Amino acid sequence: QKEVEQNSGPLSVPEGAIASLNCTYSDRGSQSFFWYRQYSGKSPELIMSIYSNGDKEDGRFTAQLNKASQYVSLLIRDSQPSDSATYLCAVSYSGGYNKLIFGAGTRLAVHP
Amino acid sequence: DAGVIQSPRHEVTEMGQEVTLRCKPISGHNSLFWYRQTMMRGLELLIYFNNNVPIDDSGMPEDRFSAKMPNASFSTLKIQPSEPRDSAVYFCASSLNLATDTQYFGPGTRLTVL
């Protein structure tokens, strides 16, 4: 059973701080990694994708990937109350076309 | 551009009744995915299609669940008979094709089985 593990949180950070969200996965053949944001009562929304080892930056978001350690992270700089949501890590399953395995999500709370 | 469209948005039914959930993928997208989300089990992939053909239905929980995609712009997920443990939010997602990983989610259908 391929797994994606995330700390369920809640992760509480003050406004303006850096939020660090982590994810580990078990499928060594995975090639694609995604972070989705899900507000309460809403659908998951893609915010970042990463395919190569290292960092990928997009605005206030930075995704980090280390395939050797089977580890993906998401950093949110200058956190805002509007960033409060559940963040889902998704990893492509090497045995199936375009099949994603989702973690349970980390709930982030940014307080003013 | 319209995103993934799902209907109904909310469904309340009684145990034993048939439930049909509907999905219209993004125009031009060839892959369609059905997920179920609960607090206990998180987001689970039920089945996915490519070019209207089911590719992997290993996530379908049991024979009470069935899914069809009669054409490129429409898919249904049917539960017959429904049970209280089927209560969840059901999401449909689409992607350009099987070589493209990015999936775009619809708003979901919140199903409550009494």
PDB file of C-alpha atoms in Angstrom:
ATOM      1  CA  GLN A   1       0.000   0.000   0.000  1.00  0.00           C
ATOM      2  CA  LYS A   2       1.555   3.252  -1.161  1.00  0.00           C
ATOM      3  CA  GLU A   3       1.284   5.940   1.477  1.00  0.00           C
ATOM      4  CA  VAL A   4       1.644   9.660   1.869  1.00  0.00           C
ATOM      5  CA  GLU A   5       2.097  10.898   5.419  1.00  0.00           C
ATOM      6  CA  GLN A   6       1.423  14.368   6.772  1.00  0.00           C
ATOM      7  CA  ASN A   7       1.174  15.786  10.237  1.00  0.00           C
ATOM      8  CA  SER A   8      -2.515  16.535  10.742  1.00  0.00           C
ATOM      9  CA  GLY A   9      -1.836  19.658  12.798  1.00  0.00           C
ATOM     10  CA  PRO A  10      -3.191  22.110  13.466  1.00  0.00           C
ATOM     11  CA  LEU A  11      -0.091  24.096  12.717  1.00  0.00           C
ATOM     12  CA  SER A  12      -0.547  27.509  14.243  1.00  0.00           C
ATOM     13  CA  VAL A  13       1.647  30.406  13.115  1.00  0.00           C
ATOM     14  CA  PRO A  14       1.429  34.153  13.648  1.00  0.00           C
ATOM     15  CA  GLU A  15       0.681  36.436  10.746  1.00  0.00           C
ATOM     16  CA  GLY A  16       3.857  37.301   8.842  1.00  0.00           C
ATOM     17  CA  ALA A  17       5.735  34.181   9.910  1.00  0.00           C
ATOM     18  CA  ILE A  18       6.919  31.293   7.756  1.00  0.00           C
ATOM     19  CA  ALA A  19       4.706  28.205   7.777  1.00  0.00           C
ATOM     20  CA  SER A  20       6.463  24.928   7.056  1.00  0.00           C
ATOM     21  CA  LEU A  21       4.416  21.930   5.963  1.00  0.00           C
ATOM     22  CA  ASN A  22       5.956  18.505   5.527  1.00  0.00           C
ATOM     23  CA  CYS A  23       5.107  15.319   3.695  1.00  0.00           C
ATOM     24  CA  THR A  24       6.767  11.921   3.328  1.00  0.00           C
ATOM     25  CA  TYR A  25       5.872   9.236   0.814  1.00  0.00           C
ATOM     26  CA  SER A  26       6.596   5.561   0.426  1.00  0.00           C
ATOM     27  CA  ASP A  27       6.586   5.034  -3.357  1.00  0.00           C
ATOM     28  CA  ARG A  28      10.198   5.406  -4.504  1.00  0.00           C
ATOM     29  CA  GLY A  29       9.081   5.486  -8.123  1.00  0.00           C
ATOM     30  CA  SER A  30       6.962   8.606  -7.730  1.00  0.00           C
ATOM     31  CA  GLN A  31       7.903  11.355 -10.143  1.00  0.00           C
ATOM     32  CA  SER A  32       5.366  14.116  -9.556  1.00  0.00           C
ATOM     33  CA  PHE A  33       4.460  15.936  -6.379  1.00  0.00           C
ATOM     34  CA  PHE A  34       1.728  18.425  -5.661  1.00  0.00           C
ATOM     35  CA  TRP A  35       0.421  20.662  -2.948  1.00  0.00           C
ATOM     36  CA  TYR A  36      -3.282  21.397  -2.869  1.00  0.00           C
ATOM     37  CA  ARG A  37      -4.991  23.894  -0.591  1.00  0.00           C
ATOM     38  CA  GLN A  38      -8.487  23.153   0.660  1.00  0.00           C
ATOM     39  CA  TYR A  39     -10.597  25.693   2.476  1.00  0.00           C
ATOM     40  CA  SER A  40     -13.296  24.364   4.759  1.00  0.00           C
ATOM     41  CA  GLY A  41     -16.277  23.209   2.717  1.00  0.00           C
ATOM     42  CA  LYS A  42     -14.482  23.761  -0.582  1.00  0.00           C
ATOM     43  CA  SER A  43     -12.691  21.593  -3.113  1.00  0.00           C
ATOM     44  CA  PRO A  44      -8.912  21.100  -3.301  1.00  0.00           C
ATOM     45  CA  GLU A  45      -7.110  23.764  -5.296  1.00  0.00           C
ATOM     46  CA  LEU A  46      -3.678  23.171  -6.819  1.00  0.00           C
ATOM     47  CA  ILE A  47      -1.085  25.643  -5.588  1.00  0.00           C
ATOM     48  CA  MET A  48       2.262  24.037  -6.397  1.00  0.00           C
ATOM     49  CA  SER A  49       3.737  21.178  -8.386  1.00  0.00           C
ATOM     50  CA  ILE A  50       7.333  19.966  -8.306  1.00  0.00           C
ATOM     51  CA  TYR A  51       9.085  17.272 -10.288  1.00  0.00           C
ATOM     52  CA  SER A  52      12.827  17.687  -9.644  1.00  0.00           C
ATOM     53  CA  ASN A  53      14.937  17.664  -6.518  1.00  0.00           C
ATOM     54  CA  GLY A  54      15.489  21.076  -5.008  1.00  0.00           C
ATOM     55  CA  ASP A  55      13.365  24.135  -4.522  1.00  0.00           C
ATOM     56  CA  LYS A  56      10.647  25.676  -6.639  1.00  0.00           C
ATOM     57  CA  GLU A  57       9.362  29.121  -5.789  1.00  0.00           C
ATOM     58  CA  ASP A  58       6.069  30.745  -6.755  1.00  0.00           C
ATOM     59  CA  GLY A  59       5.309  34.000  -5.013  1.00  0.00           C
ATOM     60  CA  ARG A  60       5.124  33.392  -1.299  1.00  0.00           C
ATOM     61  CA  PHE A  61       5.189  29.617  -1.773  1.00  0.00           C
ATOM     62  CA  THR A  62       8.262  27.416  -2.034  1.00  0.00           C
ATOM     63  CA  ALA A  63       8.073  23.685  -2.613  1.00  0.00           C
ATOM     64  CA  GLN A  64      11.054  21.548  -1.714  1.00  0.00           C
ATOM     65  CA  LEU A  65      11.682  18.008  -2.916  1.00  0.00           C
ATOM     66  CA  ASN A  66      14.214  15.421  -1.794  1.00  0.00           C
ATOM     67  CA  LYS A  67      13.607  12.147  -3.604  1.00  0.00           C
ATOM     68  CA  ALA A  68      16.414  10.338  -1.797  1.00  0.00           C
ATOM     69  CA  SER A  69      14.727  11.057   1.523  1.00  0.00           C
ATOM     70  CA  GLN A  70      11.220  10.715   0.003  1.00  0.00           C
ATOM     71  CA  TYR A  71      10.322  14.062   1.433  1.00  0.00           C
ATOM     72  CA  VAL A  72       8.354  17.026   0.140  1.00  0.00           C
ATOM     73  CA  SER A  73       7.737  20.286   1.915  1.00  0.00           C
ATOM     74  CA  LEU A  74       5.886  23.531   1.377  1.00  0.00           C
ATOM     75  CA  LEU A  75       7.011  26.823   2.839  1.00  0.00           C
ATOM     76  CA  ILE A  76       4.635  29.763   3.005  1.00  0.00           C
ATOM     77  CA  ARG A  77       6.393  33.055   3.620  1.00  0.00           C
ATOM     78  CA  ASP A  78       4.689  36.080   5.159  1.00  0.00           C
ATOM     79  CA  SER A  79       1.741  33.920   6.205  1.00  0.00           C
ATOM     80  CA  GLN A  80      -1.654  35.613   6.073  1.00  0.00           C
ATOM     81  CA  PRO A  81      -4.916  34.719   7.812  1.00  0.00           C
ATOM     82  CA  SER A  82      -6.254  33.914   4.338  1.00  0.00           C
ATOM     83  CA  ASP A  83      -3.706  31.079   4.157  1.00  0.00           C
ATOM     84  CA  SER A  84      -5.597  29.284   6.925  1.00  0.00           C
ATOM     85  CA  ALA A  85      -6.729  26.058   5.291  1.00  0.00           C
ATOM     86  CA  THR A  86      -5.884  22.381   5.027  1.00  0.00           C
ATOM     87  CA  TYR A  87      -2.907  21.618   2.794  1.00  0.00           C
ATOM     88  CA  LEU A  88      -2.937  18.287   1.002  1.00  0.00           C
ATOM     89  CA  CYS A  89       0.217  16.669  -0.298  1.00  0.00           C
ATOM     90  CA  ALA A  90      -0.324  14.482  -3.383  1.00  0.00           C
ATOM     91  CA  VAL A  91       2.157  12.111  -4.960  1.00  0.00           C
ATOM     92  CA  SER A  92       1.922  10.342  -8.294  1.00  0.00           C
ATOM     93  CA  TYR A  93       1.710   6.596  -8.046  1.00  0.00           C
ATOM     94  CA  SER A  94       4.409   4.969 -10.155  1.00  0.00           C
ATOM     95  CA  GLY A  95       2.235   1.983 -10.989  1.00  0.00           C
ATOM     96  CA  GLY A  96      -0.654   3.878 -12.513  1.00  0.00           C
ATOM     97  CA  TYR A  97      -1.027   6.564 -15.115  1.00  0.00           C
ATOM     98  CA  ASN A  98      -1.701   9.936 -13.597  1.00  0.00           C
ATOM     99  CA  LYS A  99      -2.942   8.369 -10.378  1.00  0.00           C
ATOM    100  CA  LEU A 100      -2.393  10.538  -7.326  1.00  0.00           C
ATOM    101  CA  ILE A 101      -2.172   9.405  -3.732  1.00  0.00           C
ATOM    102  CA  PHE A 102      -3.198  12.092  -1.261  1.00  0.00           C
ATOM    103  CA  GLY A 103      -2.059  12.607   2.278  1.00  0.00           C
ATOM    104  CA  ALA A 104      -4.604  13.306   4.993  1.00  0.00           C
ATOM    105  CA  GLY A 105      -3.672  16.964   5.030  1.00  0.00           C
ATOM    106  CA  THR A 106      -2.217  19.438   7.500  1.00  0.00           C
ATOM    107  CA  ARG A 107      -4.488  22.087   8.912  1.00  0.00           C
ATOM    108  CA  LEU A 108      -2.809  25.495   9.033  1.00  0.00           C
ATOM    109  CA  ALA A 109      -4.097  28.310  11.205  1.00  0.00           C
ATOM    110  CA  VAL A 110      -2.568  31.763  10.773  1.00  0.00           C
ATOM    111  CA  HIS A 111      -3.538  34.070  13.605  1.00  0.00           C
ATOM    112  CA  PRO A 112      -3.342  37.888  13.487  1.00  0.00           C
TER     113      PRO A 112
ATOM    114  CA  ASP B   1     -13.677  29.108 -18.735  1.00  0.00           C
ATOM    115  CA  ALA B   2     -15.965  26.797 -16.851  1.00  0.00           C
ATOM    116  CA  GLY B   3     -14.301  24.431 -14.452  1.00  0.00           C
ATOM    117  CA  VAL B   4     -15.434  20.957 -13.517  1.00  0.00           C
ATOM    118  CA  ILE B   5     -19.170  20.966 -12.891  1.00  0.00           C
ATOM    119  CA  GLN B   6     -20.864  18.631 -10.443  1.00  0.00           C
ATOM    120  CA  SER B   7     -24.489  18.095  -9.548  1.00  0.00           C
ATOM    121  CA  PRO B   8     -26.213  18.022  -7.240  1.00  0.00           C
ATOM    122  CA  ARG B   9     -24.167  20.018  -4.736  1.00  0.00           C
ATOM    123  CA  HIS B  10     -26.025  18.480  -1.827  1.00  0.00           C
ATOM    124  CA  GLU B  11     -27.961  15.253  -1.625  1.00  0.00           C
ATOM    125  CA  VAL B  12     -29.852  13.873   1.325  1.00  0.00           C
ATOM    126  CA  THR B  13     -31.399  10.463   0.943  1.00  0.00           C
ATOM    127  CA  GLU B  14     -32.557   7.534   2.972  1.00  0.00           C
ATOM    128  CA  MET B  15     -30.767   4.256   3.353  1.00  0.00           C
ATOM    129  CA  GLY B  16     -31.565   1.874   0.529  1.00  0.00           C
ATOM    130  CA  GLN B  17     -32.255   4.549  -2.043  1.00  0.00           C
ATOM    131  CA  GLU B  18     -30.345   4.916  -5.297  1.00  0.00           C
ATOM    132  CA  VAL B  19     -28.092   7.941  -5.599  1.00  0.00           C
ATOM    133  CA  THR B  20     -26.659   9.312  -8.829  1.00  0.00           C
ATOM    134  CA  LEU B  21     -23.929  11.925  -8.851  1.00  0.00           C
ATOM    135  CA  ARG B  22     -23.051  13.767 -12.045  1.00  0.00           C
ATOM    136  CA  CYS B  23     -19.918  15.369 -13.409  1.00  0.00           C
ATOM    137  CA  LYS B  24     -18.992  17.425 -16.433  1.00  0.00           C
ATOM    138  CA  PRO B  25     -15.205  17.672 -16.904  1.00  0.00           C
ATOM    139  CA  ILE B  26     -13.371  20.668 -18.264  1.00  0.00           C
ATOM    140  CA  SER B  27     -13.821  20.831 -22.018  1.00  0.00           C
ATOM    141  CA  GLY B  28     -10.880  19.196 -23.789  1.00  0.00           C
ATOM    142  CA  HIS B  29      -9.835  17.162 -20.781  1.00  0.00           C
ATOM    143  CA  ASN B  30      -9.597  13.469 -21.514  1.00  0.00           C
ATOM    144  CA  SER B  31      -9.099  12.057 -18.015  1.00  0.00           C
ATOM    145  CA  LEU B  32     -11.723  12.060 -15.290  1.00  0.00           C
ATOM    146  CA  PHE B  33     -11.418  11.018 -11.660  1.00  0.00           C
ATOM    147  CA  TRP B  34     -13.959  10.312  -8.924  1.00  0.00           C
ATOM    148  CA  TYR B  35     -12.837  10.811  -5.297  1.00  0.00           C
ATOM    149  CA  ARG B  36     -14.520  10.447  -1.950  1.00  0.00           C
ATOM    150  CA  GLN B  37     -13.506  12.513   1.085  1.00  0.00           C
ATOM    151  CA  THR B  38     -14.323  11.766   4.698  1.00  0.00           C
ATOM    152  CA  MET B  39     -12.795  12.895   7.956  1.00  0.00           C
ATOM    153  CA  MET B  40     -11.720   9.370   8.779  1.00  0.00           C
ATOM    154  CA  ARG B  41     -10.233   8.276   5.458  1.00  0.00           C
ATOM    155  CA  GLY B  42      -9.285  11.554   3.790  1.00  0.00           C
ATOM    156  CA  LEU B  43      -9.393  11.852   0.010  1.00  0.00           C
ATOM    157  CA  GLU B  44      -9.675   8.491  -1.709  1.00  0.00           C
ATOM    158  CA  LEU B  45      -9.582   7.788  -5.432  1.00  0.00           C
ATOM    159  CA  LEU B  46     -12.538   5.643  -6.430  1.00  0.00           C
ATOM    160  CA  ILE B  47     -12.148   5.283 -10.193  1.00  0.00           C
ATOM    161  CA  TYR B  48     -10.697   7.080 -13.146  1.00  0.00           C
ATOM    162  CA  PHE B  49     -11.335   7.186 -16.871  1.00  0.00           C
ATOM    163  CA  ASN B  50      -9.268   8.060 -19.875  1.00  0.00           C
ATOM    164  CA  ASN B  51     -11.006   8.781 -23.170  1.00  0.00           C
ATOM    165  CA  ASN B  52     -14.237   7.548 -21.584  1.00  0.00           C
ATOM    166  CA  VAL B  53     -12.744   4.145 -20.717  1.00  0.00           C
ATOM    167  CA  PRO B  54     -12.338   3.079 -17.066  1.00  0.00           C
ATOM    168  CA  ILE B  55      -8.640   2.615 -16.357  1.00  0.00           C
ATOM    169  CA  ASP B  56      -8.567   1.761 -12.674  1.00  0.00           C
ATOM    170  CA  ASP B  57     -11.572   1.016 -10.492  1.00  0.00           C
ATOM    171  CA  SER B  58      -9.648  -0.591  -7.656  1.00  0.00           C
ATOM    172  CA  GLY B  59     -10.782   2.110  -5.272  1.00  0.00           C
ATOM    173  CA  MET B  60     -14.485   1.425  -5.709  1.00  0.00           C
ATOM    174  CA  PRO B  61     -15.492   0.168  -2.274  1.00  0.00           C
ATOM    175  CA  GLU B  62     -17.986  -2.483  -3.294  1.00  0.00           C
ATOM    176  CA  ASP B  63     -20.464  -3.596  -5.896  1.00  0.00           C
ATOM    177  CA  ARG B  64     -22.987  -1.041  -4.743  1.00  0.00           C
ATOM    178  CA  PHE B  65     -20.864   1.573  -6.479  1.00  0.00           C
ATOM    179  CA  SER B  66     -20.726   1.947 -10.248  1.00  0.00           C
ATOM    180  CA  ALA B  67     -19.458   4.647 -12.568  1.00  0.00           C
ATOM    181  CA  LYS B  68     -19.960   5.380 -16.228  1.00  0.00           C
ATOM    182  CA  MET B  69     -18.665   7.838 -18.750  1.00  0.00           C
ATOM    183  CA  PRO B  70     -20.876   7.621 -21.836  1.00  0.00           C
ATOM    184  CA  ASN B  71     -19.156  10.522 -23.567  1.00  0.00           C
ATOM    185  CA  ALA B  72     -16.313  12.975 -23.138  1.00  0.00           C
ATOM    186  CA  SER B  73     -18.439  15.561 -21.360  1.00  0.00           C
ATOM    187  CA  PHE B  74     -20.385  13.533 -18.839  1.00  0.00           C
ATOM    188  CA  SER B  75     -19.842  10.965 -16.096  1.00  0.00           C
ATOM    189  CA  THR B  76     -22.008   9.481 -13.371  1.00  0.00           C
ATOM    190  CA  LEU B  77     -21.277   7.768 -10.088  1.00  0.00           C
ATOM    191  CA  LYS B  78     -24.134   5.648  -8.826  1.00  0.00           C
ATOM    192  CA  ILE B  79     -24.653   4.097  -5.424  1.00  0.00           C
ATOM    193  CA  GLN B  80     -27.370   1.466  -5.177  1.00  0.00           C
ATOM    194  CA  PRO B  81     -28.476   0.783  -2.506  1.00  0.00           C
ATOM    195  CA  SER B  82     -27.041   3.621  -0.440  1.00  0.00           C
ATOM    196  CA  GLU B  83     -25.970   3.154   3.173  1.00  0.00           C
ATOM    197  CA  PRO B  84     -25.227   5.665   5.968  1.00  0.00           C
ATOM    198  CA  ARG B  85     -21.507   4.888   5.721  1.00  0.00           C
ATOM    199  CA  ASP B  86     -21.549   6.254   2.180  1.00  0.00           C
ATOM    200  CA  SER B  87     -22.072   9.737   3.601  1.00  0.00           C
ATOM    201  CA  ALA B  88     -19.137  11.823   2.360  1.00  0.00           C
ATOM    202  CA  VAL B  89     -18.172  14.539  -0.070  1.00  0.00           C
ATOM    203  CA  TYR B  90     -17.692  13.162  -3.558  1.00  0.00           C
ATOM    204  CA  PHE B  91     -15.375  15.078  -5.862  1.00  0.00           C
ATOM    205  CA  CYS B  92     -14.909  14.799  -9.563  1.00  0.00           C
ATOM    206  CA  ALA B  93     -11.634  15.977 -11.091  1.00  0.00           C
ATOM    207  CA  SER B  94     -10.319  16.159 -14.621  1.00  0.00           C
ATOM    208  CA  SER B  95      -6.953  16.465 -16.290  1.00  0.00           C
ATOM    209  CA  LEU B  96      -5.832  17.072 -19.828  1.00  0.00           C
ATOM    210  CA  ASN B  97      -4.712  13.500 -20.345  1.00  0.00           C
ATOM    211  CA  LEU B  98      -2.966  10.627 -18.612  1.00  0.00           C
ATOM    212  CA  ALA B  99       0.432  12.109 -19.339  1.00  0.00           C
ATOM    213  CA  THR B 100      -0.484  15.284 -17.492  1.00  0.00           C
ATOM    214  CA  ASP B 101      -0.550  15.013 -13.724  1.00  0.00           C
ATOM    215  CA  THR B 102      -2.386  18.198 -12.861  1.00  0.00           C
ATOM    216  CA  GLN B 103      -5.928  17.493 -11.770  1.00  0.00           C
ATOM    217  CA  TYR B 104      -8.609  20.134 -11.384  1.00  0.00           C
ATOM    218  CA  PHE B 105     -11.375  19.478  -8.912  1.00  0.00           C
ATOM    219  CA  GLY B 106     -15.055  20.224  -9.090  1.00  0.00           C
ATOM    220  CA  PRO B 107     -16.975  21.764  -6.165  1.00  0.00           C
ATOM    221  CA  GLY B 108     -18.054  18.375  -4.861  1.00  0.00           C
ATOM    222  CA  THR B 109     -21.347  16.755  -3.881  1.00  0.00           C
ATOM    223  CA  ARG B 110     -22.059  16.447  -0.187  1.00  0.00           C
ATOM    224  CA  LEU B 111     -23.997  13.209   0.273  1.00  0.00           C
ATOM    225  CA  THR B 112     -25.875  12.401   3.439  1.00  0.00           C
ATOM    226  CA  VAL B 113     -27.521   9.004   3.767  1.00  0.00           C
ATOM    227  CA  LEU B 114     -29.942   8.802   6.685  1.00  0.00           C
TER     228      LEU B 114
END
